[in-house]
Amino acid sequence: MKEALLLRYSLFPVLYTLFHHAHASGHTVARPLLFEFPRDQRTYALDKQFLWGKSLLVTPVLEPGVEYVVGYFPKGLWYDFYTGDSLASSGEDIKLQAPLDKINLHLREGSIIPTQRPNITLWVSSGQPMHLIGALSEDGVAEGDLFWDDGETIATYENNQHAYIRFRVQKSTMTSEVLQANVEASYITVETVSFYGVKPEPKRVTVNSQDADFTYRANQVLTVTNLGLNLSQNFTISWM
């Protein structure tokens, strides 16, 4: 239970942004797979999996005492949220382990999501540093966004009292573009950024044209560390 709550707090920026889009454009927050994959008829009858937005696939355990769960993965590249391990699906059922302390989550290729270091309450968590995760497509592109305000004031979107930031990866470079800034975003830092599906292994990583600390794992996960970037300012991360 504790792990599930901490996971929920860490994903708060994702959920908050999805609710903004629901308010501003009528988009769904949680959605069936058929919304994103209307040409895949296998998704029409799925009632035990769902997506958060278009990027995060949830495969929950709905029966007691089971050690694994079977989930359907539409054609494409999916990444384990926790490890970054890739799963290339042709449109098939996949057997997943189902430990008590883990909810099966997978990131869809081509997406970038903002997460936050969890704390004991949501209010405290909302001031914590952020960690961005980019799940690269086969051709190395990804995109995502973040909506952020003070969490209390009414109609921040209508009154332009919010921050809105767009993230993009293309040609081994990630850009964070601040389209709308506010004071609250200036209090938040981006501490780490992970990229899933980076190949080949990079020899050098730069942040705003300056060399940066990074690690690279055998499962093609690149993590750029010790950033301390102000969320309210544009930045660029490149690897080569």
C-alpha positions as semicolon CSV with decimal commas, in nm:
position;residue;x (nm);y (nm);z (nm)
1;M;0,000;0,000;0,000
2;K;0,281;0,242;0,089
3;E;0,454;0,182;-0,244
4;A;0,128;0,246;-0,432
5;L;0,074;0,577;-0,252
6;L;0,431;0,689;-0,317
7;L;0,387;0,597;-0,683
8;R;0,069;0,802;-0,699
9;Y;0,248;1,102;-0,547
10;S;0,541;1,066;-0,787
11;L;0,302;1,065;-1,084
12;F;0,110;1,370;-0,962
13;P;0,256;1,604;-1,232
14;V;0,132;1,363;-1,501
15;L;-0,216;1,346;-1,353
16;Y;-0,234;1,720;-1,291
17;T;-0,144;1,791;-1,653
18;L;-0,403;1,542;-1,776
19;F;-0,674;1,711;-1,569
20;H;-0,572;2,045;-1,719
21;H;-0,626;1,904;-2,068
22;A;-0,960;1,760;-1,957
23;H;-1,064;2,107;-1,839
24;A;-0,925;2,301;-2,135
25;S;-0,998;2,065;-2,424
26;G;-1,230;1,792;-2,299
27;H;-0,969;1,517;-2,327
28;T;-1,003;1,210;-2,110
29;V;-0,771;1,149;-1,815
30;A;-0,806;0,771;-1,797
31;R;-0,906;0,613;-2,128
32;P;-0,959;0,270;-2,281
33;L;-0,694;0,145;-2,520
34;L;-0,934;0,163;-2,814
35;F;-0,927;0,544;-2,788
36;E;-0,558;0,543;-2,882
37;F;-0,560;0,234;-3,104
38;P;-0,893;0,245;-3,291
39;R;-0,764;0,027;-3,576
40;D;-0,659;-0,253;-3,343
41;Q;-0,974;-0,459;-3,294
42;R;-0,815;-0,648;-3,006
43;T;-0,847;-0,333;-2,796
44;Y;-1,226;-0,313;-2,836
45;A;-1,305;-0,574;-2,571
46;L;-1,028;-0,488;-2,323
47;D;-1,179;-0,399;-1,986
48;K;-0,896;-0,482;-1,747
49;Q;-0,633;-0,236;-1,871
50;F;-0,640;0,138;-1,925
51;L;-0,422;0,432;-2,018
52;W;-0,343;0,751;-1,831
53;G;-0,354;0,994;-2,118
54;K;-0,194;0,850;-2,429
55;S;0,135;0,751;-2,270
56;L;0,104;0,540;-1,954
57;L;-0,038;0,188;-1,980
58;V;-0,172;0,039;-1,656
59;T;-0,209;-0,339;-1,622
60;P;-0,361;-0,390;-1,276
61;V;-0,406;-0,705;-1,072
62;L;-0,779;-0,756;-1,014
63;E;-0,782;-1,102;-0,856
64;P;-0,644;-1,211;-0,517
65;G;-0,349;-1,443;-0,478
66;V;-0,216;-1,432;-0,834
67;E;0,155;-1,420;-0,915
68;Y;0,124;-1,287;-1,268
69;V;-0,117;-1,098;-1,490
70;V;-0,162;-1,108;-1,867
71;G;-0,181;-0,775;-2,047
72;Y;-0,235;-0,685;-2,410
73;F;0,025;-0,459;-2,570
74;P;-0,070;-0,293;-2,900
75;K;0,189;-0,298;-3,176
76;G;0,489;-0,081;-3,100
77;L;0,760;-0,024;-2,845
78;W;0,676;-0,013;-2,475
79;Y;0,904;0,050;-2,178
80;D;0,882;-0,073;-1,821
81;F;0,817;0,243;-1,620
82;Y;1,043;0,137;-1,333
83;T;1,344;-0,006;-1,517
84;G;1,327;0,123;-1,873
85;D;1,344;-0,230;-2,014
86;S;1,196;-0,230;-2,364
87;L;0,920;-0,452;-2,495
88;A;0,865;-0,465;-2,870
89;S;0,512;-0,589;-2,931
90;S;0,356;-0,705;-3,255
91;G;0,014;-0,667;-3,092
92;E;0,012;-0,952;-2,842
93;D;-0,063;-1,070;-2,491
94;I;0,231;-1,052;-2,250
95;K;0,262;-1,235;-1,919
96;L;0,380;-0,999;-1,643
97;Q;0,489;-1,072;-1,289
98;A;0,253;-0,931;-1,028
99;P;0,428;-0,879;-0,693
100;L;0,227;-0,723;-0,412
101;D;0,441;-0,410;-0,402
102;K;0,429;-0,324;-0,773
103;I;0,168;-0,197;-1,017
104;N;0,258;-0,285;-1,375
105;L;0,313;0,038;-1,569
106;H;0,454;0,078;-1,918
107;L;0,544;0,390;-2,113
108;R;0,445;0,416;-2,475
109;E;0,719;0,501;-2,721
110;G;0,737;0,864;-2,821
111;S;0,628;1,005;-2,486
112;I;0,787;1,221;-2,216
113;I;0,637;1,238;-1,869
114;P;0,724;1,452;-1,565
115;T;0,749;1,278;-1,228
116;Q;0,829;1,412;-0,885
117;R;1,014;1,284;-0,581
118;P;0,736;1,160;-0,348
119;N;0,696;1,265;0,014
120;I;0,459;1,195;0,303
121;T;0,178;1,416;0,170
122;L;0,076;1,543;-0,171
123;W;0,123;1,903;-0,059
124;V;0,485;1,839;0,041
125;S;0,546;1,630;-0,271
126;S;0,432;1,913;-0,498
127;G;0,738;2,117;-0,399
128;Q;0,988;1,839;-0,459
129;P;1,239;1,822;-0,747
130;M;1,124;1,666;-1,072
131;H;1,252;1,373;-1,273
132;L;1,164;1,360;-1,643
133;I;1,138;1,032;-1,833
134;G;1,159;1,020;-2,210
135;A;1,051;0,698;-2,383
136;L;1,206;0,720;-2,728
137;S;1,046;0,583;-3,040
138;E;1,242;0,365;-3,281
139;D;1,348;0,677;-3,470
140;G;1,451;0,854;-3,149
141;V;1,174;1,108;-3,099
142;A;0,945;1,183;-2,804
143;E;0,727;1,462;-2,669
144;G;0,534;1,557;-2,359
145;D;0,418;1,852;-2,153
146;L;0,354;1,988;-1,805
147;F;0,088;2,218;-1,661
148;W;0,172;2,372;-1,323
149;D;0,012;2,627;-1,091
150;D;-0,015;2,693;-0,716
151;G;-0,269;2,415;-0,666
152;E;-0,518;2,644;-0,490
153;T;-0,618;2,947;-0,696
154;I;-0,928;2,918;-0,913
155;A;-0,910;2,980;-1,290
156;T;-0,531;3,002;-1,318
157;Y;-0,553;2,884;-1,679
158;E;-0,809;3,145;-1,780
159;N;-0,611;3,419;-1,601
160;N;-0,268;3,311;-1,729
161;Q;-0,141;3,239;-1,378
162;H;-0,005;2,899;-1,470
163;A;0,308;2,751;-1,622
164;Y;0,296;2,539;-1,935
165;I;0,608;2,362;-2,056
166;R;0,663;2,147;-2,363
167;F;0,929;1,877;-2,383
168;R;1,062;1,735;-2,708
169;V;1,335;1,493;-2,815
170;Q;1,468;1,489;-3,168
171;K;1,806;1,397;-3,314
172;S;1,959;1,309;-2,974
173;T;1,857;1,643;-2,823
174;M;1,587;1,721;-2,570
175;T;1,446;2,071;-2,541
176;S;1,233;2,209;-2,261
177;E;1,039;2,510;-2,386
178;V;0,850;2,731;-2,140
179;L;0,543;2,857;-2,326
180;Q;0,388;3,016;-2,017
181;A;0,571;3,094;-1,691
182;N;0,460;3,159;-1,334
183;V;0,622;3,204;-0,994
184;E;0,540;2,853;-0,868
185;A;0,739;2,684;-1,145
186;S;1,047;2,888;-1,052
187;Y;1,054;2,711;-0,715
188;I;1,084;2,367;-0,877
189;T;1,405;2,214;-1,007
190;V;1,462;1,933;-1,254
191;E;1,720;1,709;-1,086
192;T;1,743;1,414;-1,324
193;V;1,628;1,319;-1,672
194;S;1,615;0,959;-1,798
195;F;1,586;0,855;-2,159
196;Y;1,469;0,502;-2,241
197;G;1,585;0,344;-2,566
198;V;1,905;0,542;-2,629
199;K;2,142;0,378;-2,875
200;P;2,429;0,360;-2,928
201;E;2,591;0,433;-2,592
202;P;2,672;0,804;-2,574
203;K;3,025;0,921;-2,500
204;R;2,930;1,270;-2,394
205;V;2,624;1,452;-2,262
206;T;2,580;1,829;-2,248
207;V;2,324;2,047;-2,072
208;N;2,293;2,394;-2,221
209;S;2,622;2,320;-2,405
210;Q;2,804;2,233;-2,080
211;D;2,931;1,882;-1,999
212;A;2,703;1,694;-1,760
213;D;2,715;1,386;-1,536
214;F;2,538;1,081;-1,674
215;T;2,505;0,704;-1,649
216;Y;2,421;0,451;-1,917
217;R;2,289;0,102;-1,849
218;A;2,295;-0,211;-2,062
219;N;1,918;-0,184;-2,119
220;Q;1,978;0,141;-2,313
221;V;1,873;0,378;-2,035
222;L;2,058;0,709;-2,024
223;T;2,019;0,910;-1,702
224;V;2,150;1,265;-1,671
225;T;2,209;1,354;-1,307
226;N;2,291;1,645;-1,074
227;L;2,110;1,895;-1,295
228;G;1,945;2,149;-1,064
229;L;1,770;2,312;-1,361
230;N;1,503;2,571;-1,295
231;L;1,174;2,441;-1,432
232;S;1,068;2,791;-1,538
233;Q;1,365;2,833;-1,773
234;N;1,431;2,676;-2,112
235;F;1,702;2,413;-2,128
236;T;1,857;2,170;-2,375
237;I;2,012;1,827;-2,318
238;S;2,213;1,660;-2,593
239;W;2,405;1,334;-2,616
240;M;2,665;1,224;-2,868
